[in-house]
Amino acid sequence: MEYRRFGRTGWQVSEIGYGMWGMAGWTGSDDQQSDRSLDLAVEGGCNFFDTAWGYGKGKSEQILGRLIKRNPDKRLYVATKIPPKNMKWPSKASYKLEDCFPAEHIISYTEKSLQNLGVETIDLQQFHVWEDSWAEQEEWQRAVEKLKADGKIQHMGVSVNRWEPDNVLQTLRTGHISSVQVIYNIFDQAPEDKLFPLCRELDIATIARVPFDEGTLTGTFTTETTFPEGDWRSTYFVPENLQSSVAHADRLKPLVPAGMSMAEMALRFILSNPDVSTTIPGMRKAHHVQANLQAGDGKGLPDELLAQLKSHRWDRKPTEWSQ
């Protein structure tokens, strides 16, 4: 496993981090399987784990807490997220700060996360939705600085709404934010336009989430793929989205190098960009961990292939189903 500097924090984090949504927010989750997969990741050198209170109302945080307790001698970086007060994902431009992140909510949910995780301080707390119109409002800024001063958190980050990578640019300039989490993959290349250059300028870490486009970039979906009722993906992959996503993924299949899966190509595309600090695939099963960690070896993709993949950029706009 290779490691990268995590912006101004100075942390050295694994190129492949661990996204923990699937362990509590999707159907088919199994706690014993989750524990085993997390243990394998640690054994393989993964040291960055991203969860949220919103993943199973704290359940995913508790799973991560057990991992931390099992590894007292290892430096594992813990990142979690504060849910918006109105419990609506994503936020909308019409929402006010007090709808989502009043000061007492920021502080109380950080306390909940600390309890779930079983730690005294959270390495990286994050806002789980965001509107850049809130950038200059002092209420959230004071709450963040109080949490830092009290030792409850070390750093604060923002998780940007799907397909809105620029909806955080002014907020990053306030100096209160150390990282930004954004969807970035072969299809979603828009962060390269404005967000990544600003993060480079301000020394802000970037977490690339949704590396597989919620699964389509594994190349395993077909237009007949279905998801169980209650699984988040059943409302995301409406026919309109599933058919278009599969068509885009199918056009990539001829480009996958011999001996490489589409999923590995997707991870290596992301890690070929030095602006990325880490990427956080979801890895519920042991074989996912073993396959994905191999991509964190510091070897990107050939320039010729990267140039071809650049042409598969797919700019999308938020819709009713793209929560």
mmCIF file of C-alpha atoms in Angstrom:
data_model
loop_
_atom_site.group_PDB
_atom_site.id
_atom_site.type_symbol
_atom_site.label_atom_id
_atom_site.label_comp_id
_atom_site.label_asym_id
_atom_site.label_seq_id
_atom_site.Cartn_x
_atom_site.Cartn_y
_atom_site.Cartn_z
ATOM 1 C CA MET A 1 0.000 0.000 0.000
ATOM 2 C CA GLU A 2 1.197 3.471 -0.909
ATOM 3 C CA TYR A 3 0.341 6.551 1.145
ATOM 4 C CA ARG A 4 -0.376 10.187 0.318
ATOM 5 C CA ARG A 5 -0.206 13.390 2.300
ATOM 6 C CA PHE A 6 -3.702 14.409 3.415
ATOM 7 C CA GLY A 7 -3.500 18.112 2.742
ATOM 8 C CA ARG A 8 -2.647 20.504 5.549
ATOM 9 C CA THR A 9 -3.244 17.823 8.189
ATOM 10 C CA GLY A 10 0.074 16.261 7.263
ATOM 11 C CA TRP A 11 -1.379 12.762 7.741
ATOM 12 C CA GLN A 12 -0.109 9.980 5.544
ATOM 13 C CA VAL A 13 -3.231 8.098 4.445
ATOM 14 C CA SER A 14 -3.599 4.981 2.341
ATOM 15 C CA GLU A 15 -4.347 5.514 -1.338
ATOM 16 C CA ILE A 16 -7.267 3.144 -0.920
ATOM 17 C CA GLY A 17 -9.446 4.181 1.996
ATOM 18 C CA TYR A 18 -12.605 2.459 3.156
ATOM 19 C CA GLY A 19 -16.142 3.705 2.532
ATOM 20 C CA MET A 20 -18.498 2.271 5.143
ATOM 21 C CA TRP A 21 -21.965 3.209 3.891
ATOM 22 C CA GLY A 22 -22.719 -0.276 2.579
ATOM 23 C CA MET A 23 -22.224 -1.811 6.006
ATOM 24 C CA ALA A 24 -25.315 -0.179 7.455
ATOM 25 C CA GLY A 25 -27.260 1.531 4.699
ATOM 26 C CA TRP A 26 -27.693 -1.185 2.072
ATOM 27 C CA THR A 27 -29.489 -4.520 2.136
ATOM 28 C CA GLY A 28 -27.413 -7.653 2.592
ATOM 29 C CA SER A 29 -25.127 -6.205 5.240
ATOM 30 C CA ASP A 30 -23.733 -8.700 7.733
ATOM 31 C CA ASP A 31 -21.827 -7.574 10.822
ATOM 32 C CA GLN A 32 -19.460 -10.547 10.985
ATOM 33 C CA GLN A 33 -18.684 -10.141 7.303
ATOM 34 C CA SER A 34 -18.125 -6.422 7.856
ATOM 35 C CA ASP A 35 -15.727 -7.034 10.745
ATOM 36 C CA ARG A 36 -13.724 -9.558 8.724
ATOM 37 C CA SER A 37 -13.522 -7.252 5.709
ATOM 38 C CA LEU A 38 -12.335 -4.352 7.859
ATOM 39 C CA ASP A 39 -9.697 -6.537 9.527
ATOM 40 C CA LEU A 40 -8.415 -7.604 6.117
ATOM 41 C CA ALA A 41 -8.196 -3.967 5.050
ATOM 42 C CA VAL A 42 -6.087 -3.067 8.079
ATOM 43 C CA GLU A 43 -3.828 -6.056 7.421
ATOM 44 C CA GLY A 44 -3.438 -4.792 3.861
ATOM 45 C CA GLY A 45 -2.322 -1.328 4.954
ATOM 46 C CA CYS A 46 -5.584 0.628 4.751
ATOM 47 C CA ASN A 47 -5.610 3.302 7.457
ATOM 48 C CA PHE A 48 -8.412 5.711 6.443
ATOM 49 C CA PHE A 49 -12.028 4.868 7.239
ATOM 50 C CA ASP A 50 -15.008 7.012 6.248
ATOM 51 C CA THR A 51 -18.370 6.577 7.941
ATOM 52 C CA ALA A 52 -21.314 8.762 9.020
ATOM 53 C CA TRP A 53 -24.007 8.917 11.660
ATOM 54 C CA GLY A 54 -26.472 8.698 8.777
ATOM 55 C CA TYR A 55 -25.248 5.220 7.864
ATOM 56 C CA GLY A 56 -27.703 3.194 9.894
ATOM 57 C CA LYS A 57 -28.252 5.924 12.525
ATOM 58 C CA GLY A 58 -24.842 5.347 14.031
ATOM 59 C CA LYS A 59 -24.505 1.621 13.331
ATOM 60 C CA SER A 60 -21.666 2.050 10.841
ATOM 61 C CA GLU A 61 -19.841 4.246 13.364
ATOM 62 C CA GLN A 62 -20.202 1.495 15.966
ATOM 63 C CA ILE A 63 -18.746 -1.052 13.530
ATOM 64 C CA LEU A 64 -15.760 1.251 13.014
ATOM 65 C CA GLY A 65 -15.470 1.700 16.767
ATOM 66 C CA ARG A 66 -15.053 -2.054 17.165
ATOM 67 C CA LEU A 67 -12.267 -2.025 14.577
ATOM 68 C CA ILE A 68 -10.431 0.739 16.427
ATOM 69 C CA LYS A 69 -10.710 -1.204 19.685
ATOM 70 C CA ARG A 70 -9.291 -4.322 17.989
ATOM 71 C CA ASN A 71 -6.261 -2.354 16.763
ATOM 72 C CA PRO A 72 -5.006 -0.240 19.673
ATOM 73 C CA ASP A 73 -1.457 -0.293 18.333
ATOM 74 C CA LYS A 74 -2.290 0.979 14.829
ATOM 75 C CA ARG A 75 -2.879 4.572 13.685
ATOM 76 C CA LEU A 76 -6.242 4.421 11.958
ATOM 77 C CA TYR A 77 -7.744 7.686 10.746
ATOM 78 C CA VAL A 78 -11.420 8.103 11.552
ATOM 79 C CA ALA A 79 -13.673 10.255 9.363
ATOM 80 C CA THR A 80 -17.389 10.603 10.013
ATOM 81 C CA LYS A 81 -20.186 13.026 9.140
ATOM 82 C CA ILE A 82 -22.878 15.102 10.819
ATOM 83 C CA PRO A 83 -26.338 14.540 9.311
ATOM 84 C CA PRO A 84 -28.349 17.624 8.384
ATOM 85 C CA LYS A 85 -30.907 18.517 11.056
ATOM 86 C CA ASN A 86 -33.777 18.140 8.588
ATOM 87 C CA MET A 87 -32.438 14.677 7.636
ATOM 88 C CA LYS A 88 -32.725 15.425 3.925
ATOM 89 C CA TRP A 89 -30.076 14.409 1.394
ATOM 90 C CA PRO A 90 -28.903 16.288 -0.582
ATOM 91 C CA SER A 91 -29.453 19.828 0.621
ATOM 92 C CA LYS A 92 -31.152 22.312 -1.695
ATOM 93 C CA ALA A 93 -30.284 25.897 -2.462
ATOM 94 C CA SER A 94 -33.436 27.013 -0.643
ATOM 95 C CA TYR A 95 -32.369 25.440 2.662
ATOM 96 C CA LYS A 96 -31.062 27.729 5.370
ATOM 97 C CA LEU A 97 -28.156 26.924 7.664
ATOM 98 C CA GLU A 98 -30.528 26.626 10.615
ATOM 99 C CA ASP A 99 -32.454 23.936 8.703
ATOM 100 C CA CYS A 100 -29.348 21.778 8.475
ATOM 101 C CA PHE A 101 -26.481 22.772 10.766
ATOM 102 C CA PRO A 102 -27.338 25.059 13.682
ATOM 103 C CA ALA A 103 -24.513 25.170 16.229
ATOM 104 C CA GLU A 104 -26.177 22.990 18.856
ATOM 105 C CA HIS A 105 -26.867 20.315 16.214
ATOM 106 C CA ILE A 106 -23.235 20.299 15.059
ATOM 107 C CA ILE A 107 -22.050 19.833 18.625
ATOM 108 C CA SER A 108 -24.685 17.312 19.747
ATOM 109 C CA TYR A 109 -24.176 15.006 16.769
ATOM 110 C CA THR A 110 -20.433 15.141 17.204
ATOM 111 C CA GLU A 111 -21.024 13.925 20.757
ATOM 112 C CA LYS A 112 -23.202 11.095 19.421
ATOM 113 C CA SER A 113 -20.467 10.100 16.987
ATOM 114 C CA LEU A 114 -17.806 10.170 19.676
ATOM 115 C CA GLN A 115 -19.919 7.782 21.738
ATOM 116 C CA ASN A 116 -20.614 5.459 18.805
ATOM 117 C CA LEU A 117 -16.953 5.370 17.806
ATOM 118 C CA GLY A 118 -15.692 4.995 21.354
ATOM 119 C CA VAL A 119 -12.988 7.638 20.859
ATOM 120 C CA GLU A 120 -12.085 10.854 22.630
ATOM 121 C CA THR A 121 -11.448 12.827 19.457
ATOM 122 C CA ILE A 122 -12.569 12.466 15.826
ATOM 123 C CA ASP A 123 -9.767 12.885 13.312
ATOM 124 C CA LEU A 124 -12.063 14.279 10.624
ATOM 125 C CA GLN A 125 -15.627 15.414 11.195
ATOM 126 C CA GLN A 126 -17.557 16.402 8.056
ATOM 127 C CA PHE A 127 -20.788 18.095 7.053
ATOM 128 C CA HIS A 128 -22.826 15.442 5.227
ATOM 129 C CA VAL A 129 -24.466 17.966 2.866
ATOM 130 C CA TRP A 130 -23.562 21.538 2.047
ATOM 131 C CA GLU A 131 -24.560 24.819 0.405
ATOM 132 C CA ASP A 132 -21.842 27.330 -0.425
ATOM 133 C CA SER A 133 -24.259 30.152 0.416
ATOM 134 C CA TRP A 134 -23.616 29.283 4.074
ATOM 135 C CA ALA A 135 -19.876 29.942 3.740
ATOM 136 C CA GLU A 136 -19.644 33.217 5.642
ATOM 137 C CA GLN A 137 -22.185 32.444 8.365
ATOM 138 C CA GLU A 138 -20.368 32.545 11.687
ATOM 139 C CA GLU A 139 -22.613 30.069 13.509
ATOM 140 C CA TRP A 140 -21.126 26.957 11.914
ATOM 141 C CA GLN A 141 -17.627 28.430 12.015
ATOM 142 C CA ARG A 142 -17.823 29.075 15.774
ATOM 143 C CA ALA A 143 -19.172 25.583 16.407
ATOM 144 C CA VAL A 144 -16.336 24.012 14.418
ATOM 145 C CA GLU A 145 -13.685 26.018 16.215
ATOM 146 C CA LYS A 146 -15.221 25.174 19.599
ATOM 147 C CA LEU A 147 -15.114 21.457 18.782
ATOM 148 C CA LYS A 148 -11.461 21.814 17.829
ATOM 149 C CA ALA A 149 -10.625 23.838 20.939
ATOM 150 C CA ASP A 150 -12.365 21.277 23.145
ATOM 151 C CA GLY A 151 -10.424 18.463 21.507
ATOM 152 C CA LYS A 152 -13.574 16.775 20.201
ATOM 153 C CA ILE A 153 -12.378 16.932 16.582
ATOM 154 C CA GLN A 154 -9.009 17.479 14.945
ATOM 155 C CA HIS A 155 -10.192 18.716 11.560
ATOM 156 C CA MET A 156 -13.407 19.612 9.739
ATOM 157 C CA GLY A 157 -14.386 18.651 6.204
ATOM 158 C CA VAL A 158 -17.286 18.969 3.795
ATOM 159 C CA SER A 159 -18.953 16.197 1.807
ATOM 160 C CA VAL A 160 -20.269 17.898 -1.325
ATOM 161 C CA ASN A 161 -23.685 17.112 -2.805
ATOM 162 C CA ARG A 162 -23.759 14.736 -5.773
ATOM 163 C CA TRP A 163 -22.814 16.413 -9.053
ATOM 164 C CA GLU A 164 -22.248 19.814 -7.384
ATOM 165 C CA PRO A 165 -18.449 19.946 -6.980
ATOM 166 C CA ASP A 166 -18.365 23.745 -7.103
ATOM 167 C CA ASN A 167 -20.915 24.138 -4.306
ATOM 168 C CA VAL A 168 -18.156 24.532 -1.715
ATOM 169 C CA LEU A 169 -15.538 26.813 -3.249
ATOM 170 C CA GLN A 170 -16.177 29.888 -1.066
ATOM 171 C CA THR A 171 -16.453 27.705 2.026
ATOM 172 C CA LEU A 172 -12.983 26.300 1.434
ATOM 173 C CA ARG A 173 -11.591 29.828 1.388
ATOM 174 C CA THR A 174 -12.803 30.486 4.957
ATOM 175 C CA GLY A 175 -9.878 28.533 6.406
ATOM 176 C CA HIS A 176 -12.090 26.362 8.620
ATOM 177 C CA ILE A 177 -12.128 23.343 6.297
ATOM 178 C CA SER A 178 -9.291 20.837 5.900
ATOM 179 C CA SER A 179 -10.808 18.399 3.392
ATOM 180 C CA VAL A 180 -13.519 18.016 0.802
ATOM 181 C CA GLN A 181 -15.221 14.769 -0.160
ATOM 182 C CA VAL A 182 -16.523 14.695 -3.705
ATOM 183 C CA ILE A 183 -17.751 12.241 -6.314
ATOM 184 C CA TYR A 184 -14.877 11.702 -8.734
ATOM 185 C CA ASN A 185 -14.510 8.819 -11.161
ATOM 186 C CA ILE A 186 -14.163 8.060 -14.882
ATOM 187 C CA PHE A 187 -17.593 9.543 -15.552
ATOM 188 C CA ASP A 188 -17.588 12.340 -12.967
ATOM 189 C CA GLN A 189 -14.524 14.396 -13.882
ATOM 190 C CA ALA A 190 -15.970 17.849 -13.151
ATOM 191 C CA PRO A 191 -13.971 18.303 -9.898
ATOM 192 C CA GLU A 192 -10.902 18.739 -12.108
ATOM 193 C CA ASP A 193 -12.267 22.046 -13.437
ATOM 194 C CA LYS A 194 -12.344 24.262 -10.328
ATOM 195 C CA LEU A 195 -12.400 22.218 -7.138
ATOM 196 C CA PHE A 196 -9.113 20.336 -7.401
ATOM 197 C CA PRO A 197 -7.090 23.397 -8.457
ATOM 198 C CA LEU A 198 -8.448 25.357 -5.478
ATOM 199 C CA CYS A 199 -7.703 22.486 -3.098
ATOM 200 C CA ARG A 200 -4.173 22.377 -4.463
ATOM 201 C CA GLU A 201 -3.815 26.131 -3.887
ATOM 202 C CA LEU A 202 -5.173 25.990 -0.319
ATOM 203 C CA ASP A 203 -3.561 22.644 0.616
ATOM 204 C CA ILE A 204 -6.949 21.026 1.261
ATOM 205 C CA ALA A 205 -7.220 17.242 1.102
ATOM 206 C CA THR A 206 -9.570 15.586 -1.373
ATOM 207 C CA ILE A 207 -11.483 12.357 -0.774
ATOM 208 C CA ALA A 208 -12.753 10.785 -4.000
ATOM 209 C CA ARG A 209 -15.986 8.981 -3.236
ATOM 210 C CA VAL A 210 -18.229 6.793 -5.419
ATOM 211 C CA PRO A 211 -15.271 5.476 -7.442
ATOM 212 C CA PHE A 212 -17.479 2.887 -9.142
ATOM 213 C CA ASP A 213 -20.424 5.207 -9.886
ATOM 214 C CA GLU A 214 -22.541 3.280 -7.357
ATOM 215 C CA GLY A 215 -21.564 0.035 -9.097
ATOM 216 C CA THR A 216 -21.856 0.699 -12.815
ATOM 217 C CA LEU A 217 -18.082 1.108 -13.187
ATOM 218 C CA THR A 218 -17.553 -2.462 -12.024
ATOM 219 C CA GLY A 219 -18.975 -3.504 -15.392
ATOM 220 C CA THR A 220 -21.283 -6.059 -13.793
ATOM 221 C CA PHE A 221 -24.637 -4.283 -14.182
ATOM 222 C CA THR A 222 -27.071 -4.958 -17.017
ATOM 223 C CA THR A 223 -30.334 -3.258 -17.938
ATOM 224 C CA GLU A 224 -32.055 -6.132 -16.101
ATOM 225 C CA THR A 225 -30.232 -5.542 -12.789
ATOM 226 C CA THR A 226 -32.598 -5.025 -9.844
ATOM 227 C CA PHE A 227 -32.164 -4.219 -6.163
ATOM 228 C CA PRO A 228 -34.213 -5.341 -3.153
ATOM 229 C CA GLU A 229 -36.904 -3.078 -1.754
ATOM 230 C CA GLY A 230 -35.387 -0.944 0.978
ATOM 231 C CA ASP A 231 -31.979 -0.881 -0.717
ATOM 232 C CA TRP A 232 -31.004 2.695 -1.519
ATOM 233 C CA ARG A 233 -29.955 1.689 -5.008
ATOM 234 C CA SER A 234 -33.525 0.661 -5.876
ATOM 235 C CA THR A 235 -34.545 4.325 -5.827
ATOM 236 C CA TYR A 236 -31.329 5.590 -7.437
ATOM 237 C CA PHE A 237 -31.192 3.192 -10.361
ATOM 238 C CA VAL A 238 -34.561 4.087 -11.815
ATOM 239 C CA PRO A 239 -34.909 2.752 -15.380
ATOM 240 C CA GLU A 240 -33.785 6.070 -16.869
ATOM 241 C CA ASN A 241 -30.575 6.038 -14.863
ATOM 242 C CA LEU A 242 -29.848 2.301 -15.057
ATOM 243 C CA GLN A 243 -30.162 2.102 -18.825
ATOM 244 C CA SER A 244 -28.001 5.147 -19.420
ATOM 245 C CA SER A 245 -25.392 4.063 -16.837
ATOM 246 C CA VAL A 246 -25.077 0.578 -18.305
ATOM 247 C CA ALA A 247 -24.713 2.016 -21.808
ATOM 248 C CA HIS A 248 -21.900 4.316 -20.665
ATOM 249 C CA ALA A 249 -20.159 1.472 -18.823
ATOM 250 C CA ASP A 250 -20.460 -0.877 -21.789
ATOM 251 C CA ARG A 251 -18.625 1.651 -23.955
ATOM 252 C CA LEU A 252 -15.676 1.405 -21.566
ATOM 253 C CA LYS A 253 -15.312 -2.367 -21.724
ATOM 254 C CA PRO A 254 -13.084 -2.430 -24.838
ATOM 255 C CA LEU A 255 -10.598 -0.155 -23.026
ATOM 256 C CA VAL A 256 -10.035 -2.406 -20.005
ATOM 257 C CA PRO A 257 -6.435 -3.684 -20.169
ATOM 258 C CA ALA A 258 -5.799 -7.422 -20.310
ATOM 259 C CA GLY A 259 -5.560 -8.910 -16.862
ATOM 260 C CA MET A 260 -7.355 -5.967 -15.245
ATOM 261 C CA SER A 261 -10.981 -5.655 -14.175
ATOM 262 C CA MET A 262 -13.048 -2.574 -14.952
ATOM 263 C CA ALA A 263 -13.209 -1.884 -11.211
ATOM 264 C CA GLU A 264 -9.416 -1.849 -10.972
ATOM 265 C CA MET A 265 -9.201 0.431 -13.991
ATOM 266 C CA ALA A 266 -11.695 2.763 -12.318
ATOM 267 C CA LEU A 267 -9.623 2.959 -9.130
ATOM 268 C CA ARG A 268 -6.356 3.436 -11.008
ATOM 269 C CA PHE A 269 -7.920 6.237 -13.065
ATOM 270 C CA ILE A 270 -8.714 8.115 -9.856
ATOM 271 C CA LEU A 271 -5.308 7.482 -8.294
ATOM 272 C CA SER A 272 -3.534 8.600 -11.459
ATOM 273 C CA ASN A 273 -4.553 12.117 -10.412
ATOM 274 C CA PRO A 274 -2.095 13.490 -7.825
ATOM 275 C CA ASP A 275 -4.774 15.907 -6.604
ATOM 276 C CA VAL A 276 -6.602 12.975 -4.996
ATOM 277 C CA SER A 277 -5.579 12.258 -1.399
ATOM 278 C CA THR A 278 -7.467 8.972 -1.100
ATOM 279 C CA THR A 279 -10.434 7.164 -2.609
ATOM 280 C CA ILE A 280 -13.018 5.281 -0.558
ATOM 281 C CA PRO A 281 -14.650 2.331 -2.310
ATOM 282 C CA GLY A 282 -17.270 0.438 -0.370
ATOM 283 C CA MET A 283 -15.978 -3.040 0.449
ATOM 284 C CA ARG A 284 -18.475 -5.269 2.196
ATOM 285 C CA LYS A 285 -16.907 -8.612 1.304
ATOM 286 C CA ALA A 286 -13.391 -9.966 1.746
ATOM 287 C CA HIS A 287 -12.762 -10.462 -1.951
ATOM 288 C CA HIS A 288 -13.684 -6.821 -2.587
ATOM 289 C CA VAL A 289 -11.048 -5.739 -0.066
ATOM 290 C CA GLN A 290 -8.368 -7.956 -1.554
ATOM 291 C CA ALA A 291 -9.102 -6.807 -5.104
ATOM 292 C CA ASN A 292 -9.398 -3.095 -4.364
ATOM 293 C CA LEU A 293 -6.353 -2.765 -2.122
ATOM 294 C CA GLN A 294 -4.156 -4.008 -4.962
ATOM 295 C CA ALA A 295 -4.858 -0.761 -6.808
ATOM 296 C CA GLY A 296 -3.182 1.250 -4.041
ATOM 297 C CA ASP A 297 0.328 0.345 -5.157
ATOM 298 C CA GLY A 298 1.257 3.744 -6.539
ATOM 299 C CA LYS A 299 0.949 2.609 -10.143
ATOM 300 C CA GLY A 300 -1.578 4.561 -12.167
ATOM 301 C CA LEU A 301 -2.664 4.006 -15.739
ATOM 302 C CA PRO A 302 -0.645 4.628 -18.925
ATOM 303 C CA ASP A 303 -0.992 8.151 -20.334
ATOM 304 C CA GLU A 304 -2.521 6.843 -23.539
ATOM 305 C CA LEU A 305 -5.299 5.037 -21.666
ATOM 306 C CA LEU A 306 -5.895 8.030 -19.400
ATOM 307 C CA ALA A 307 -6.369 10.208 -22.463
ATOM 308 C CA GLN A 308 -8.937 7.772 -23.830
ATOM 309 C CA LEU A 309 -10.788 7.646 -20.514
ATOM 310 C CA LYS A 310 -10.945 11.440 -20.352
ATOM 311 C CA SER A 311 -13.291 11.341 -23.331
ATOM 312 C CA HIS A 312 -15.786 9.306 -21.285
ATOM 313 C CA ARG A 313 -16.548 12.248 -19.007
ATOM 314 C CA TRP A 314 -20.284 12.342 -18.332
ATOM 315 C CA ASP A 315 -21.598 15.588 -16.847
ATOM 316 C CA ARG A 316 -24.906 15.145 -15.041
ATOM 317 C CA LYS A 317 -27.188 17.423 -13.077
ATOM 318 C CA PRO A 318 -29.004 16.573 -9.830
ATOM 319 C CA THR A 319 -32.518 15.204 -10.300
ATOM 320 C CA GLU A 320 -35.261 13.835 -8.053
ATOM 321 C CA TRP A 321 -33.673 10.353 -8.028
ATOM 322 C CA SER A 322 -30.033 11.396 -7.613
ATOM 323 C CA GLN A 323 -30.077 11.748 -3.825
#
